[in-house]
Coordinates of C-alpha atoms in Angstrom, one line a residue:
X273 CA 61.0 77.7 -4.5
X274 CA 58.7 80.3 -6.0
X275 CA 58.8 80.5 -9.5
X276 CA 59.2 84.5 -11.1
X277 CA 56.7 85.4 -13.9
X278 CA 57.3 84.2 -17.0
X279 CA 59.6 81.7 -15.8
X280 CA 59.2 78.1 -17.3
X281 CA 57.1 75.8 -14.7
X282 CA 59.4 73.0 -13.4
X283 CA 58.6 69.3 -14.9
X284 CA 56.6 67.4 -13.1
X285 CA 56.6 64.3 -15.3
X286 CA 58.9 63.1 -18.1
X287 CA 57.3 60.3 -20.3
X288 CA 58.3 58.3 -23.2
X289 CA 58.8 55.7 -25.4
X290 CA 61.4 53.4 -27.0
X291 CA 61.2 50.9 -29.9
X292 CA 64.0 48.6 -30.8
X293 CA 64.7 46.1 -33.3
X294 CA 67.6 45.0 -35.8
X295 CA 68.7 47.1 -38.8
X296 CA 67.6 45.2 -41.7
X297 CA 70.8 45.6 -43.4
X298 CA 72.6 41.7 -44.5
X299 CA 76.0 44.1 -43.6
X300 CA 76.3 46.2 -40.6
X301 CA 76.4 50.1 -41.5
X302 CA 79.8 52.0 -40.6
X303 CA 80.0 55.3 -39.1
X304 CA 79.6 57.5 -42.3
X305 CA 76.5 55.2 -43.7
X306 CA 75.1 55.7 -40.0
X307 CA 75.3 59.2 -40.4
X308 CA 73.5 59.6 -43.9
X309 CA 70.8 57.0 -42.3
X310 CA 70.6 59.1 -39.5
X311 CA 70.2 62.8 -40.6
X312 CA 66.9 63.7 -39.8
X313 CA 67.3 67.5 -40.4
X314 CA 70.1 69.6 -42.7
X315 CA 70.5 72.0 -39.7
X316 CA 72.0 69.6 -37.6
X317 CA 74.7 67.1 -37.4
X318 CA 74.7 63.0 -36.9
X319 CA 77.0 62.7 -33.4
X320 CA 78.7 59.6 -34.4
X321 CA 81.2 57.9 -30.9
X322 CA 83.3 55.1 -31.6
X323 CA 84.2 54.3 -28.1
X324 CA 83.8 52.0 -26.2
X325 CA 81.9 51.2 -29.6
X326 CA 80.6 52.6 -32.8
X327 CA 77.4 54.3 -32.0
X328 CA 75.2 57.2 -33.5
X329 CA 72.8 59.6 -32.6
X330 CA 70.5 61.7 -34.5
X331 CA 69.4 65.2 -33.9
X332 CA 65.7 65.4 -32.1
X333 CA 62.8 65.9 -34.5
X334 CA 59.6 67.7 -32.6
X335 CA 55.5 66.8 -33.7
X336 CA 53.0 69.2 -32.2
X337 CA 50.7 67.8 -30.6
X338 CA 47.3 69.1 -29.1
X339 CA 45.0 66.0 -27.7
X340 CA 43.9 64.4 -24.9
X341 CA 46.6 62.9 -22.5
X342 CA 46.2 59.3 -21.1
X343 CA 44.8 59.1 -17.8
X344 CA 44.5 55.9 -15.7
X345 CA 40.9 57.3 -14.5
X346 CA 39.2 58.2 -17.3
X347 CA 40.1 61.9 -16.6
X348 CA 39.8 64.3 -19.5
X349 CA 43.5 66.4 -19.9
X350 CA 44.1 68.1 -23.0
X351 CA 47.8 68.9 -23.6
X352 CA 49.4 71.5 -26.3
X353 CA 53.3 71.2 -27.1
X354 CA 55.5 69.5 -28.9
X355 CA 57.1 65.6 -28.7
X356 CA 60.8 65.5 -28.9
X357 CA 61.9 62.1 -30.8
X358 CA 65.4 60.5 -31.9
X359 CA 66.6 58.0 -33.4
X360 CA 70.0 55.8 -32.5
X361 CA 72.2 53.0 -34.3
X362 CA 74.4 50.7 -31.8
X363 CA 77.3 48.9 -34.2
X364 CA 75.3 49.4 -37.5
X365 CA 72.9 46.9 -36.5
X366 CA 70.3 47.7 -33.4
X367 CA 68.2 50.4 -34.3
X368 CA 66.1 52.4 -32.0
X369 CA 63.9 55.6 -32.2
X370 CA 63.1 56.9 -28.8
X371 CA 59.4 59.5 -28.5
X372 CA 59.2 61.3 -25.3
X373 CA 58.1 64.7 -23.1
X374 CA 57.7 66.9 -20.3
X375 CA 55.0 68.3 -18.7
X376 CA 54.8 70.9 -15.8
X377 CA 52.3 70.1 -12.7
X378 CA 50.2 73.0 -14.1
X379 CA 49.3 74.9 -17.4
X380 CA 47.6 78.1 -18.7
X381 CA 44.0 77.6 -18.8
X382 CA 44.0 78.7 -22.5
X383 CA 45.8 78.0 -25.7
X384 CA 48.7 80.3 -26.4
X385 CA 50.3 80.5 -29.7
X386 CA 52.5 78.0 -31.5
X387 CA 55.3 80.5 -30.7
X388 CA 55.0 79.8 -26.9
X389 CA 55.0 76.2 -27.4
X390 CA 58.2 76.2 -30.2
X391 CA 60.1 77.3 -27.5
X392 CA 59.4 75.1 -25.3
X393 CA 61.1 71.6 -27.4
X394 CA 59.8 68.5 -25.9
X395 CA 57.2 69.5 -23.8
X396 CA 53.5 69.6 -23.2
X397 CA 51.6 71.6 -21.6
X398 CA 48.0 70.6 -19.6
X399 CA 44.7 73.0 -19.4
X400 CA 45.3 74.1 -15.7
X401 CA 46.4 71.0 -13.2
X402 CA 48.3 68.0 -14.1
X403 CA 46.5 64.6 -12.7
X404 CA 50.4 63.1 -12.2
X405 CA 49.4 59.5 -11.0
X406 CA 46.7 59.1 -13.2
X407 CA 48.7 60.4 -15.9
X408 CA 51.7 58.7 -15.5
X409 CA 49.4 54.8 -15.0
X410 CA 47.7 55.9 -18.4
X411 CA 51.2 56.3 -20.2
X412 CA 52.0 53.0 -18.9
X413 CA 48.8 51.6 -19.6
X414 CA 49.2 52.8 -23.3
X415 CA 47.0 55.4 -24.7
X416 CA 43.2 55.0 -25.6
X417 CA 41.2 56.9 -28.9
X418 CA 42.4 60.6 -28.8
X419 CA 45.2 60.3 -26.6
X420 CA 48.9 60.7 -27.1
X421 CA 50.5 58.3 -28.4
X422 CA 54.0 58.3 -28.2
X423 CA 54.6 55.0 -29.4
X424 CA 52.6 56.4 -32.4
X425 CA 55.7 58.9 -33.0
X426 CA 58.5 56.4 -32.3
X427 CA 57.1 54.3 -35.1
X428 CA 56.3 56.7 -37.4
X429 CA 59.9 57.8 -36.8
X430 CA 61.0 54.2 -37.0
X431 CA 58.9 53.3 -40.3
X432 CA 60.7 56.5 -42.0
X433 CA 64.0 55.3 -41.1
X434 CA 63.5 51.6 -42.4
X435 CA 62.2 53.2 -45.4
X436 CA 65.7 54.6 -46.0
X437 CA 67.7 53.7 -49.8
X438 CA 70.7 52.5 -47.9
X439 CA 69.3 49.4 -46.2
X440 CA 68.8 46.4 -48.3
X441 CA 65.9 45.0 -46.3
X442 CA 68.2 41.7 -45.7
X443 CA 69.1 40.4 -41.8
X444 CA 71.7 37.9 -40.8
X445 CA 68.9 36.4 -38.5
X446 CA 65.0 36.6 -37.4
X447 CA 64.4 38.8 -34.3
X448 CA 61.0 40.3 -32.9
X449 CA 60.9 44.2 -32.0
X450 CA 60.7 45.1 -28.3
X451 CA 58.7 48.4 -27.0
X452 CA 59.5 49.7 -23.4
X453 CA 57.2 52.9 -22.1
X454 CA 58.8 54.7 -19.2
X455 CA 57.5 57.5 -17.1
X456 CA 59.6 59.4 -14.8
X457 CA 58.2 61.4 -11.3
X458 CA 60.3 64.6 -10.7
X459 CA 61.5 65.0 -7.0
X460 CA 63.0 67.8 -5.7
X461 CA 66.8 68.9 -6.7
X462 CA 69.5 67.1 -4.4
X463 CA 67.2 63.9 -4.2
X464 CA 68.9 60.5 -5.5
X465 CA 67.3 59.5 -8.4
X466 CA 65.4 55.7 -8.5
X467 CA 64.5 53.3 -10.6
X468 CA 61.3 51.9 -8.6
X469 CA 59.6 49.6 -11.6
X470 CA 60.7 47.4 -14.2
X471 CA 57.8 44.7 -15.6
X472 CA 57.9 42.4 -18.6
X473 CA 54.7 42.3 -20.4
X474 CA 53.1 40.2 -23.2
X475 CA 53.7 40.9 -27.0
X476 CA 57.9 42.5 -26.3
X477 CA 56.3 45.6 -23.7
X478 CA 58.4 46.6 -21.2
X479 CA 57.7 49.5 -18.6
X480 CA 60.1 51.2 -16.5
X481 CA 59.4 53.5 -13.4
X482 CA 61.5 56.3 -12.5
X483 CA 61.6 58.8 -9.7
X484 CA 64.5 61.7 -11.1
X485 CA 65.2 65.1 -9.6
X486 CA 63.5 68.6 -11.0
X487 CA 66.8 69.3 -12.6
X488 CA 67.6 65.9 -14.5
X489 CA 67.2 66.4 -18.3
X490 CA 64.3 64.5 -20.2
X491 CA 66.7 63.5 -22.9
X492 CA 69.0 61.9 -20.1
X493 CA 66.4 59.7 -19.0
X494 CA 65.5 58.8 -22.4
X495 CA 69.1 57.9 -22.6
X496 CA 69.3 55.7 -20.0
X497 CA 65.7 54.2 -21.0
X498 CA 67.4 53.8 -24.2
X499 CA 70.3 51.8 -22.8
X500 CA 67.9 49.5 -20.8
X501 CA 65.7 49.1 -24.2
X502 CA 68.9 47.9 -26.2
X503 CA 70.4 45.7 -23.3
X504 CA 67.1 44.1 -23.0
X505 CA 66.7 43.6 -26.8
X506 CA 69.8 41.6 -26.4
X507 CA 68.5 39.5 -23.4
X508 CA 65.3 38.6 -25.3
X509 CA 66.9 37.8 -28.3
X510 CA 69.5 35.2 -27.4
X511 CA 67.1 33.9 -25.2
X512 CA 64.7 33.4 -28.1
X513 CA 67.9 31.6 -30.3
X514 CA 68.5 29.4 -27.4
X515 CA 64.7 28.2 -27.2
X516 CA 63.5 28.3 -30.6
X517 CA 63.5 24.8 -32.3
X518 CA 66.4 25.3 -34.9
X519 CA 68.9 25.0 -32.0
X520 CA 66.5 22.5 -29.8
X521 CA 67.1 20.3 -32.7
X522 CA 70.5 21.0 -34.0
X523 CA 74.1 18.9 -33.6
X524 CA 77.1 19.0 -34.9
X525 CA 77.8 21.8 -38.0
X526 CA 73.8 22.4 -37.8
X527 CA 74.3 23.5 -33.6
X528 CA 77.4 25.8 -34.7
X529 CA 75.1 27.3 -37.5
X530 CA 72.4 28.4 -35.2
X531 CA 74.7 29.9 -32.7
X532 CA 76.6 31.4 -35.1
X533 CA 74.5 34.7 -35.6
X534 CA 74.7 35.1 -31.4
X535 CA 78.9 35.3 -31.4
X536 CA 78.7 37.3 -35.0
X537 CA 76.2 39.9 -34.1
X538 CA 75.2 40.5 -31.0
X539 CA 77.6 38.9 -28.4
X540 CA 80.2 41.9 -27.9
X541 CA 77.3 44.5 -28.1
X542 CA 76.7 44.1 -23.9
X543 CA 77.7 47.2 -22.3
X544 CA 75.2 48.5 -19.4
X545 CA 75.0 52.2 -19.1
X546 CA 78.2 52.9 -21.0
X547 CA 76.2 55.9 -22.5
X548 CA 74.0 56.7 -19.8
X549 CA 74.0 60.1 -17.8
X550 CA 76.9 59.8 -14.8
X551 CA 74.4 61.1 -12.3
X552 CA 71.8 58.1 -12.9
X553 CA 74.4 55.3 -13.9
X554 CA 73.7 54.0 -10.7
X555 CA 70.0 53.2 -11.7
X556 CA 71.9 49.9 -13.1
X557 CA 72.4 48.9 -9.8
X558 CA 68.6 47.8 -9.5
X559 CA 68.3 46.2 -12.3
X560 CA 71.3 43.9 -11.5
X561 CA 69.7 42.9 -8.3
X562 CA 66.4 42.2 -10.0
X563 CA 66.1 40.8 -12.4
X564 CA 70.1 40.4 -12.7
X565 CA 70.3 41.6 -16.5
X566 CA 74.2 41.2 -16.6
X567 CA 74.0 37.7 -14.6
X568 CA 71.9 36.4 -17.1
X569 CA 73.7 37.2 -20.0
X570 CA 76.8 35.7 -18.5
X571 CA 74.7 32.5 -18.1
X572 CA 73.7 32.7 -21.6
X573 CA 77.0 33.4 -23.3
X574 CA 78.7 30.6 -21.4
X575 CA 75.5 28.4 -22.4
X576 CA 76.7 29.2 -26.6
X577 CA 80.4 28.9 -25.2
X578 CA 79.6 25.2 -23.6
X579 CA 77.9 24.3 -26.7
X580 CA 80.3 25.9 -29.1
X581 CA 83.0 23.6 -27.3
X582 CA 81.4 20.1 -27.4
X583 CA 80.8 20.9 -31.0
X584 CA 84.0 21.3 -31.3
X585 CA 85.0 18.0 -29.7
X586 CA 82.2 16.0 -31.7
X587 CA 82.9 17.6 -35.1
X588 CA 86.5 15.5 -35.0
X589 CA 85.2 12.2 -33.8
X590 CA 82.0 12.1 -36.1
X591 CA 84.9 13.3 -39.1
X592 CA 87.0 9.9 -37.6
X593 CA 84.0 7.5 -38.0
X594 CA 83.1 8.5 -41.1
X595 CA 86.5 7.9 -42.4

């Protein structure tokens, strides 16, 4: 398709960044308190959803940005625009803010005005061709001196939020942040959309591959990247209560006390893609092949269930003997 003058160039890569980790609030935050945590700018609403649970959204928040981007090869690309960033609350408890843009396969060969790149929300423009691969390895890769940093942005975002009077800086339990980098390939309209990659790296990194049609919104797939980020949290986390010491060496009320936070706080939170674009819903479908994300949390919740019952059966017989 040939594209008219002055007609926006078509993506050719979507990239971005999510950071996840539990409110540090002792009580989860309802809807309203969600929104005034939430309101990152007077001129637009908090979208608050209470079904199929409560959930909130913040509007997008844009940083200019004129830098280097992160190439795989060492290749020099500067990039003007602007990085779109959000920030979401699942049940007043898991936070996330979310950094990501677009970029077309080719830019002007000079800077234009701010105007021309204000109009343009959530995307960045190269100096003449995109290097997509190279790009799109170097996201993934995380950025070196110079470069854009989206993670940079998420935090900043995140920091501001966890800086906010309404949290009291208390959690019901310990839990370690999680970062997942995702880059998304544009393929042509009518193409099915894939999700090729998803690796587990040291120090809670994640990153996610994605192949998604011209036409697919950046902010969808920072949706569904979103949904994977928070789903994954919940993996790692129960996971971590189930290994750590505290429970290794727990029995009786002391076994009940460390699974306790699981069935409070995070057990009815699963819900894959319940939020996620219709048209890439189906992206799920990998991950539940491999690595089996909703298989394994059935084996962990009937792991807390199993234990949860013989405590149950114990607690009355050590009560009898001590009588």
């Amino acid at each position: 398709m040939t594209r008219r003058p002055g007609q926006p160039a078509r993506p050719a890569l979507a990239c971005g960044e999510v950071r996840t980790c539990l409110l540090p609030s002792f009580q989860a935050l309802d809807g309203r308190a969600a929104a005034g945590l939430l309101r990152l700018r007077a001129d637009e609403h908090v979208r608050i959803s209470e079904r199929p649970n409560l959930y909130a959204l913040s509007p997008e928040t844009l940083t200019g940005v004129d830098c280097r981007l992160p190439t795989a090869d060492g290749s020099k690309v500067r990039a003007v625009g602007t990085v779109a960033a959000r920030a979401a609350l699942t049940e007043g408890r898991l936070l996330q803010a979310t950094a990501w843009f677009s970029a077309p396969a080719t830019g002007p060969d000079t800077r234009r005005p701010w105007g021309h790149y204000l109009v343009r929300p959530g995307v960045v423009e190269p100096f003449g061709r995109l290097p997509e691969q190279a790009t799109a390895q170097g996201v993934l890769r995380g950025p070196g001196r110079g470069e854009l940093d989206l993670g940079a942005v998420a935090e900043a975002l995140l920091a501001r939020l966890l800086r906010h009077p309404l949290l009291d800086r208390k959690v019901p339990f310990k839990s370690r942040r999680t970062h997942l980098r995702w880059v998304a390939r544009r393929v042509p309209e009518g193409e099915r959309a894939e999700l090729t990659r998803f690796t587990l790296a040291e120090d809670g990194l994640r990153t996610v591959e994605l192949s998604l049609p011209e036409d697919t919104p950046a902010a969808a797939a920072a949706g569904l990247c979103e949904d994977l980020a928070l789903h994954d949290w919940l993996l790692t986390t129960v996971v971590h209560m189930l290994e750590s010491g505290r429970f290794a060496a727990a029995d009786g009320p002391a076994a009940v006390q460390a699974l306790r936070p699981a069935v409070d706080h995070l057990l009815h939170l699963w819900m894959p893609h319940a939020r996620v674009e219709r048209s890439l819903v189906h992206l799920w479908e990998a991950l539940e092949r491999e690595p089996g994300f909703t298989r394994q949390w059935q084996n962990l919740v009937q792991r807390i269930r199993d234990q949860l019952a013989v405590q149950a059966i114990r607690l009355p017989r050590q009560a009898l003997s001590t009588n």
